PDB file of N, CA and C in Angstrom:
ATOM      1  N   MET A   1       2.641  13.326   5.573  1.00 50.00           N
ATOM      2  CA  MET A   1       2.879  12.644   6.268  1.00 50.00           C
ATOM      3  C   MET A   1       2.044  11.384   6.503  1.00 50.00           C
ATOM      4  N   VAL A   2       2.479  10.482   6.747  1.00 54.00           N
ATOM      5  CA  VAL A   2       1.534   9.050   6.822  1.00 54.00           C
ATOM      6  C   VAL A   2       0.976   8.950   7.968  1.00 54.00           C
ATOM      7  N   HIS A   3      -0.157   8.912   7.859  1.00 63.00           N
ATOM      8  CA  HIS A   3      -0.804   8.748   9.843  1.00 63.00           C
ATOM      9  C   HIS A   3      -1.584   6.923  10.172  1.00 63.00           C
ATOM     10  N   SER A   4      -1.591   6.901  11.125  1.00 66.00           N
ATOM     11  CA  SER A   4      -2.446   5.521  11.699  1.00 66.00           C
ATOM     12  C   SER A   4      -3.595   5.523  10.941  1.00 66.00           C
ATOM     13  N   ASP A   5      -3.843   4.199  10.504  1.00 72.00           N
ATOM     14  CA  ASP A   5      -4.911   4.216   9.397  1.00 72.00           C
ATOM     15  C   ASP A   5      -5.177   2.537   9.756  1.00 72.00           C
ATOM     16  N   VAL A   6      -6.307   2.244   9.642  1.00 73.00           N
ATOM     17  CA  VAL A   6      -6.521   0.895   9.236  1.00 73.00           C
ATOM     18  C   VAL A   6      -7.265   0.663   7.660  1.00 73.00           C
ATOM     19  N   LEU A   7      -6.909  -0.073   7.034  1.00 73.00           N
ATOM     20  CA  LEU A   7      -7.174   0.575   5.502  1.00 73.00           C
ATOM     21  C   LEU A   7      -7.594  -1.234   5.110  1.00 73.00           C
ATOM     22  N   ASP A   8      -9.002  -1.765   4.888  1.00 76.00           N
ATOM     23  CA  ASP A   8      -9.275  -2.783   4.779  1.00 76.00           C
ATOM     24  C   ASP A   8     -10.249  -3.394   3.326  1.00 76.00           C
ATOM     25  N   ASP A   9     -10.162  -4.106   3.057  1.00 80.00           N
ATOM     26  CA  ASP A   9     -10.325  -4.561   1.441  1.00 80.00           C
ATOM     27  C   ASP A   9      -9.767  -3.595   0.144  1.00 80.00           C
ATOM     28  N   VAL A  10      -8.624  -3.412   0.641  1.00 79.00           N
ATOM     29  CA  VAL A  10      -8.022  -2.154  -0.350  1.00 79.00           C
ATOM     30  C   VAL A  10      -6.581  -2.837  -1.264  1.00 79.00           C
ATOM     31  N   THR A  11      -6.160  -2.789  -2.483  1.00 77.00           N
ATOM     32  CA  THR A  11      -5.405  -2.940  -3.146  1.00 77.00           C
ATOM     33  C   THR A  11      -4.131  -2.356  -2.591  1.00 77.00           C
ATOM     34  N   PHE A  12      -2.666  -2.777  -3.006  1.00 74.00           N
ATOM     35  CA  PHE A  12      -1.457  -1.843  -3.039  1.00 74.00           C
ATOM     36  C   PHE A  12      -2.020  -0.589  -3.410  1.00 74.00           C
ATOM     37  N   GLU A  13      -1.953  -0.446  -4.810  1.00 73.00           N
ATOM     38  CA  GLU A  13      -2.601   1.195  -5.360  1.00 73.00           C
ATOM     39  C   GLU A  13      -3.453   1.994  -4.928  1.00 73.00           C
ATOM     40  N   GLU A  14      -4.514   0.957  -4.197  1.00 77.00           N
ATOM     41  CA  GLU A  14      -5.489   1.905  -3.238  1.00 77.00           C
ATOM     42  C   GLU A  14      -4.830   2.803  -1.907  1.00 77.00           C
ATOM     43  N   MET A  15      -4.121   1.507  -1.553  1.00 76.00           N
ATOM     44  CA  MET A  15      -3.672   2.276  -0.663  1.00 76.00           C
ATOM     45  C   MET A  15      -2.533   3.252  -0.834  1.00 76.00           C
ATOM     46  N   VAL A  16      -1.534   3.102  -1.724  1.00 74.00           N
ATOM     47  CA  VAL A  16      -0.516   4.375  -2.045  1.00 74.00           C
ATOM     48  C   VAL A  16      -1.152   5.476  -2.187  1.00 74.00           C
ATOM     49  N   ARG A  17      -2.424   5.304  -3.438  1.00 73.00           N
ATOM     50  CA  ARG A  17      -3.079   6.525  -3.380  1.00 73.00           C
ATOM     51  C   ARG A  17      -3.884   7.408  -2.617  1.00 73.00           C
ATOM     52  N   LYS A  18      -4.163   6.513  -1.491  1.00 74.00           N
ATOM     53  CA  LYS A  18      -5.290   6.915  -0.259  1.00 74.00           C
ATOM     54  C   LYS A  18      -4.265   7.884   0.813  1.00 74.00           C
ATOM     55  N   LYS A  19      -2.932   6.942   1.155  1.00 72.00           N
ATOM     56  CA  LYS A  19      -2.105   7.290   2.160  1.00 72.00           C
ATOM     57  C   LYS A  19      -1.010   8.435   1.701  1.00 72.00           C
ATOM     58  N   LEU A  20      -0.591   8.402   0.068  1.00 71.00           N
ATOM     59  CA  LEU A  20       0.458   9.576  -0.030  1.00 71.00           C
ATOM     60  C   LEU A  20      -0.062  10.178  -1.130  1.00 71.00           C
ATOM     61  N   VAL A  21      -1.180  10.120  -2.128  1.00 67.00           N
ATOM     62  CA  VAL A  21      -1.805  11.207  -2.821  1.00 67.00           C
ATOM     63  C   VAL A  21      -2.541  11.554  -2.583  1.00 67.00           C
ATOM     64  N   ASP A  22      -3.053  12.799  -0.993  1.00 61.00           N
ATOM     65  CA  ASP A  22      -4.013  12.507  -0.987  1.00 61.00           C
ATOM     66  C   ASP A  22      -4.313  13.731  -0.751  1.00 61.00           C
ATOM     67  N   GLY A  23      -3.535  15.189  -1.399  1.00 59.00           N
ATOM     68  CA  GLY A  23      -3.659  16.597  -1.791  1.00 59.00           C
ATOM     69  C   GLY A  23      -3.106  16.954  -0.177  1.00 59.00           C
ATOM     70  N   LYS A  24      -2.380  16.053   0.648  1.00 63.00           N
ATOM     71  CA  LYS A  24      -1.934  17.157   1.322  1.00 63.00           C
ATOM     72  C   LYS A  24      -0.489  16.503   1.207  1.00 63.00           C
ATOM     73  N   ASN A  25       0.042  15.199   1.060  1.00 60.00           N
ATOM     74  CA  ASN A  25       1.781  15.158   0.658  1.00 60.00           C
ATOM     75  C   ASN A  25       1.791  15.120  -0.975  1.00 60.00           C
ATOM     76  N   PHE A  26       1.172  14.737  -1.677  1.00 63.00           N
ATOM     77  CA  PHE A  26       1.219  14.645  -3.276  1.00 63.00           C
ATOM     78  C   PHE A  26      -0.393  15.478  -3.657  1.00 63.00           C
ATOM     79  N   ASP A  27      -0.213  16.112  -4.616  1.00 61.00           N
ATOM     80  CA  ASP A  27      -1.907  16.517  -5.230  1.00 61.00           C
ATOM     81  C   ASP A  27      -1.702  15.660  -6.371  1.00 61.00           C
ATOM     82  N   PRO A  28      -2.945  15.142  -6.625  1.00 59.00           N
ATOM     83  CA  PRO A  28      -3.080  13.971  -7.715  1.00 59.00           C
ATOM     84  C   PRO A  28      -2.802  13.958  -9.005  1.00 59.00           C
ATOM     85  N   PHE A  29      -2.971  15.357  -9.660  1.00 59.00           N
ATOM     86  CA  PHE A  29      -2.510  16.045 -10.977  1.00 59.00           C
ATOM     87  C   PHE A  29      -0.744  16.125 -10.474  1.00 59.00           C
ATOM     88  N   ASP A  30      -0.428  16.037  -9.716  1.00 59.00           N
ATOM     89  CA  ASP A  30       1.294  16.240 -10.047  1.00 59.00           C
ATOM     90  C   ASP A  30       1.768  14.443 -10.013  1.00 59.00           C
ATOM     91  N   VAL A  31       1.396  13.525  -9.793  1.00 59.00           N
ATOM     92  CA  VAL A  31       1.411  12.198 -10.023  1.00 59.00           C
ATOM     93  C   VAL A  31       0.944  11.733 -10.671  1.00 59.00           C
ATOM     94  N   GLU A  32       1.968  10.845 -11.644  1.00 59.00           N
ATOM     95  CA  GLU A  32       1.326   9.905 -12.623  1.00 59.00           C
ATOM     96  C   GLU A  32       1.795   8.767 -12.348  1.00 59.00           C
ATOM     97  N   PHE A  33       1.369   7.461 -12.177  1.00 57.00           N
ATOM     98  CA  PHE A  33       2.270   6.392 -11.692  1.00 57.00           C
ATOM     99  C   PHE A  33       1.512   4.894 -12.371  1.00 57.00           C
ATOM    100  N   HIS A  34       1.735   3.852 -12.566  1.00 57.00           N
ATOM    101  CA  HIS A  34       1.176   2.799 -12.934  1.00 57.00           C
ATOM    102  C   HIS A  34       2.098   1.603 -12.100  1.00 57.00           C
ATOM    103  N   LEU A  35       1.246   1.366 -11.168  1.00 57.00           N
ATOM    104  CA  LEU A  35       1.918   0.312 -10.449  1.00 57.00           C
ATOM    105  C   LEU A  35       1.016  -1.197 -11.215  1.00 57.00           C
ATOM    106  N   GLU A  36       2.543  -2.235 -10.907  1.00 57.00           N
ATOM    107  CA  GLU A  36       2.134  -3.452 -11.313  1.00 57.00           C
ATOM    108  C   GLU A  36       2.412  -4.421  -9.962  1.00 57.00           C
ATOM    109  N   GLY A  37       1.779  -5.203 -10.596  1.00 58.00           N
ATOM    110  CA  GLY A  37       1.887  -6.758  -9.506  1.00 58.00           C
ATOM    111  C   GLY A  37       0.671  -6.712  -8.737  1.00 58.00           C
ATOM    112  N   PRO A  38       0.811  -7.463  -7.614  1.00 56.00           N
ATOM    113  CA  PRO A  38      -0.730  -7.552  -7.168  1.00 56.00           C
ATOM    114  C   PRO A  38      -1.575  -6.962  -7.015  1.00 56.00           C
ATOM    115  N   GLN A  39      -2.859  -7.548  -7.476  1.00 64.00           N
ATOM    116  CA  GLN A  39      -4.156  -6.786  -7.331  1.00 64.00           C
ATOM    117  C   GLN A  39      -5.160  -7.474  -6.311  1.00 64.00           C
ATOM    118  N   GLU A  40      -4.502  -8.326  -5.591  1.00 64.00           N
ATOM    119  CA  GLU A  40      -5.399  -8.909  -4.315  1.00 64.00           C
ATOM    120  C   GLU A  40      -5.394  -7.687  -3.552  1.00 64.00           C
ATOM    121  N   ARG A  41      -6.791  -7.831  -2.747  1.00 68.00           N
ATOM    122  CA  ARG A  41      -7.105  -6.742  -1.653  1.00 68.00           C
ATOM    123  C   ARG A  41      -6.801  -7.282  -0.144  1.00 68.00           C
ATOM    124  N   MET A  42      -6.501  -6.951   0.491  1.00 64.00           N
ATOM    125  CA  MET A  42      -5.533  -7.176   1.634  1.00 64.00           C
ATOM    126  C   MET A  42      -6.320  -6.060   2.726  1.00 64.00           C
ATOM    127  N   ARG A  43      -5.653  -6.230   3.916  1.00 67.00           N
ATOM    128  CA  ARG A  43      -5.626  -5.242   5.125  1.00 67.00           C
ATOM    129  C   ARG A  43      -4.937  -4.782   5.618  1.00 67.00           C
ATOM    130  N   GLN A  44      -4.533  -3.644   5.825  1.00 61.00           N
ATOM    131  CA  GLN A  44      -3.096  -2.903   6.447  1.00 61.00           C
ATOM    132  C   GLN A  44      -3.438  -2.300   7.283  1.00 61.00           C
ATOM    133  N   ILE A  45      -2.788  -2.597   8.171  1.00 62.00           N
ATOM    134  CA  ILE A  45      -2.711  -1.404   9.355  1.00 62.00           C
ATOM    135  C   ILE A  45      -1.572  -0.505   9.467  1.00 62.00           C
ATOM    136  N   VAL A  46      -1.411   0.690   9.113  1.00 58.00           N
ATOM    137  CA  VAL A  46      -0.555   2.013   8.969  1.00 58.00           C
ATOM    138  C   VAL A  46      -0.007   2.176  10.471  1.00 58.00           C
ATOM    139  N   MET A  47       0.863   2.402  11.005  1.00 59.00           N
ATOM    140  CA  MET A  47       1.446   2.743  12.155  1.00 59.00           C
ATOM    141  C   MET A  47       1.710   4.240  11.772  1.00 59.00           C
ATOM    142  N   TYR A  48       1.322   5.154  12.912  1.00 59.00           N
ATOM    143  CA  TYR A  48       1.679   6.234  12.945  1.00 59.00           C
ATOM    144  C   TYR A  48       3.496   6.938  12.515  1.00 59.00           C
ATOM    145  N   GLU A  49       4.345   5.860  13.151  1.00 61.00           N
ATOM    146  CA  GLU A  49       5.610   6.132  13.581  1.00 61.00           C
ATOM    147  C   GLU A  49       6.113   5.464  12.128  1.00 61.00           C
ATOM    148  N   GLU A  50       5.612   4.921  11.388  1.00 61.00           N
ATOM    149  CA  GLU A  50       6.799   4.836  10.266  1.00 61.00           C
ATOM    150  C   GLU A  50       6.781   5.935   9.015  1.00 61.00           C
ATOM    151  N   SER A  51       7.843   5.513   8.137  1.00 68.00           N
ATOM    152  CA  SER A  51       8.071   6.432   7.370  1.00 68.00           C
ATOM    153  C   SER A  51       6.918   6.232   6.331  1.00 68.00           C
ATOM    154  N   ALA A  52       6.859   6.871   5.187  1.00 68.00           N
ATOM    155  CA  ALA A  52       6.346   6.741   4.087  1.00 68.00           C
ATOM    156  C   ALA A  52       6.674   5.494   3.086  1.00 68.00           C
ATOM    157  N   TRP A  53       8.524   5.646   2.843  1.00 70.00           N
ATOM    158  CA  TRP A  53       8.966   4.699   2.015  1.00 70.00           C
ATOM    159  C   TRP A  53       8.758   3.060   3.343  1.00 70.00           C
ATOM    160  N   ASN A  54       8.948   3.431   4.487  1.00 70.00           N
ATOM    161  CA  ASN A  54       8.869   1.570   5.000  1.00 70.00           C
ATOM    162  C   ASN A  54       7.178   1.564   5.093  1.00 70.00           C
ATOM    163  N   PHE A  55       6.206   2.416   4.999  1.00 67.00           N
ATOM    164  CA  PHE A  55       5.039   1.644   4.576  1.00 67.00           C
ATOM    165  C   PHE A  55       4.841   1.327   3.408  1.00 67.00           C
ATOM    166  N   ILE A  56       5.310   1.555   2.373  1.00 70.00           N
ATOM    167  CA  ILE A  56       5.017   1.343   0.814  1.00 70.00           C
ATOM    168  C   ILE A  56       5.966  -0.070   0.758  1.00 70.00           C
ATOM    169  N   SER A  57       7.117  -0.147   1.453  1.00 71.00           N
ATOM    170  CA  SER A  57       8.248  -1.349   1.429  1.00 71.00           C
ATOM    171  C   SER A  57       7.525  -2.308   2.145  1.00 71.00           C
ATOM    172  N   ALA A  58       7.116  -2.128   3.237  1.00 71.00           N
ATOM    173  CA  ALA A  58       6.746  -3.117   4.199  1.00 71.00           C
ATOM    174  C   ALA A  58       5.307  -3.758   3.359  1.00 71.00           C
ATOM    175  N   THR A  59       4.628  -2.963   2.888  1.00 71.00           N
ATOM    176  CA  THR A  59       3.362  -3.479   1.943  1.00 71.00           C
ATOM    177  C   THR A  59       3.837  -4.364   0.913  1.00 71.00           C
ATOM    178  N   GLN A  60       4.652  -4.066   0.236  1.00 74.00           N
ATOM    179  CA  GLN A  60       5.208  -4.675  -0.890  1.00 74.00           C
ATOM    180  C   GLN A  60       5.668  -6.239  -0.363  1.00 74.00           C
ATOM    181  N   GLN A  61       6.198  -6.121   0.707  1.00 73.00           N
ATOM    182  CA  GLN A  61       6.811  -7.301   1.361  1.00 73.00           C
ATOM    183  C   GLN A  61       5.585  -8.170   1.871  1.00 73.00           C
ATOM    184  N   ASP A  62       4.503  -7.492   2.204  1.00 74.00           N
ATOM    185  CA  ASP A  62       3.490  -8.161   2.679  1.00 74.00           C
ATOM    186  C   ASP A  62       2.499  -8.597   1.457  1.00 74.00           C
ATOM    187  N   ALA A  63       2.742  -8.293   0.389  1.00 75.00           N
ATOM    188  CA  ALA A  63       2.003  -8.735  -0.506  1.00 75.00           C
ATOM    189  C   ALA A  63       3.280  -9.948  -1.197  1.00 75.00           C
ATOM    190  N   ALA A  64       4.242  -9.784  -1.299  1.00 77.00           N
ATOM    191  CA  ALA A  64       5.182 -10.788  -1.827  1.00 77.00           C
ATOM    192  C   ALA A  64       5.244 -12.270  -1.156  1.00 77.00           C
ATOM    193  N   ALA A  65       4.909 -11.802   0.438  1.00 76.00           N
ATOM    194  CA  ALA A  65       4.928 -12.988   1.502  1.00 76.00           C
ATOM    195  C   ALA A  65       3.140 -13.632   1.102  1.00 76.00           C
ATOM    196  N   LEU A  66       2.289 -12.957   0.556  1.00 74.00           N
ATOM    197  CA  LEU A  66       1.038 -13.468   0.303  1.00 74.00           C
ATOM    198  C   LEU A  66       0.608 -14.380  -0.816  1.00 74.00           C
ATOM    199  N   ARG A  67       1.717 -13.980  -1.861  1.00 80.00           N
ATOM    200  CA  ARG A  67       2.251 -14.663  -3.115  1.00 80.00           C
ATOM    201  C   ARG A  67       2.270 -15.786  -3.102  1.00 80.00           C
ATOM    202  N   GLU A  68       3.658 -15.654  -2.482  1.00 82.00           N
ATOM    203  CA  GLU A  68       4.342 -17.362  -1.655  1.00 82.00           C
ATOM    204  C   GLU A  68       3.694 -17.886  -1.194  1.00 82.00           C
ATOM    205  N   ILE A  69       2.329 -17.911  -0.286  1.00 79.00           N
ATOM    206  CA  ILE A  69       1.418 -18.015   0.520  1.00 79.00           C
ATOM    207  C   ILE A  69       0.574 -18.939  -0.164  1.00 79.00           C
ATOM    208  N   ALA A  70       0.306 -18.337  -1.407  1.00 78.00           N
ATOM    209  CA  ALA A  70      -0.936 -18.586  -2.171  1.00 78.00           C
ATOM    210  C   ALA A  70      -0.036 -19.744  -3.070  1.00 78.00           C
ATOM    211  N   GLN A  71       0.662 -19.824  -3.731  1.00 82.00           N
ATOM    212  CA  GLN A  71       1.366 -20.416  -4.426  1.00 82.00           C
ATOM    213  C   GLN A  71       1.850 -21.864  -3.897  1.00 82.00           C
ATOM    214  N   ARG A  72       2.401 -21.867  -2.709  1.00 83.00           N
ATOM    215  CA  ARG A  72       2.441 -23.151  -2.186  1.00 83.00           C
ATOM    216  C   ARG A  72       1.020 -23.719  -1.165  1.00 83.00           C
ATOM    217  N   ALA A  73       0.005 -23.196  -1.793  1.00 79.00           N
ATOM    218  CA  ALA A  73      -1.199 -23.530  -1.163  1.00 79.00           C
ATOM    219  C   ALA A  73      -1.864 -24.405  -2.486  1.00 79.00           C
ATOM    220  N   GLY A  74      -1.572 -23.368  -3.968  1.00 68.00           N
ATOM    221  CA  GLY A  74      -2.158 -23.746  -5.004  1.00 68.00           C
ATOM    222  C   GLY A  74      -2.069 -25.081  -5.256  1.00 68.00           C
TER     223      GLY A  74
END
């Protein structure tokens, strides 16, 4: 279960590893994956009521929005 948390100065991969691959939801030795995409650091507030899937998809949408803003400003 994903619990409420504030993750400061983390990448998307670090958020997934901290919130999902934590020994409670999945054990690190059971999961092998490579995340491609944004490595920018961000701040994410995770709400207790959201599901793990909503957490991941919302984070991906946030990263896409940040990329779009950066491209426009570029």
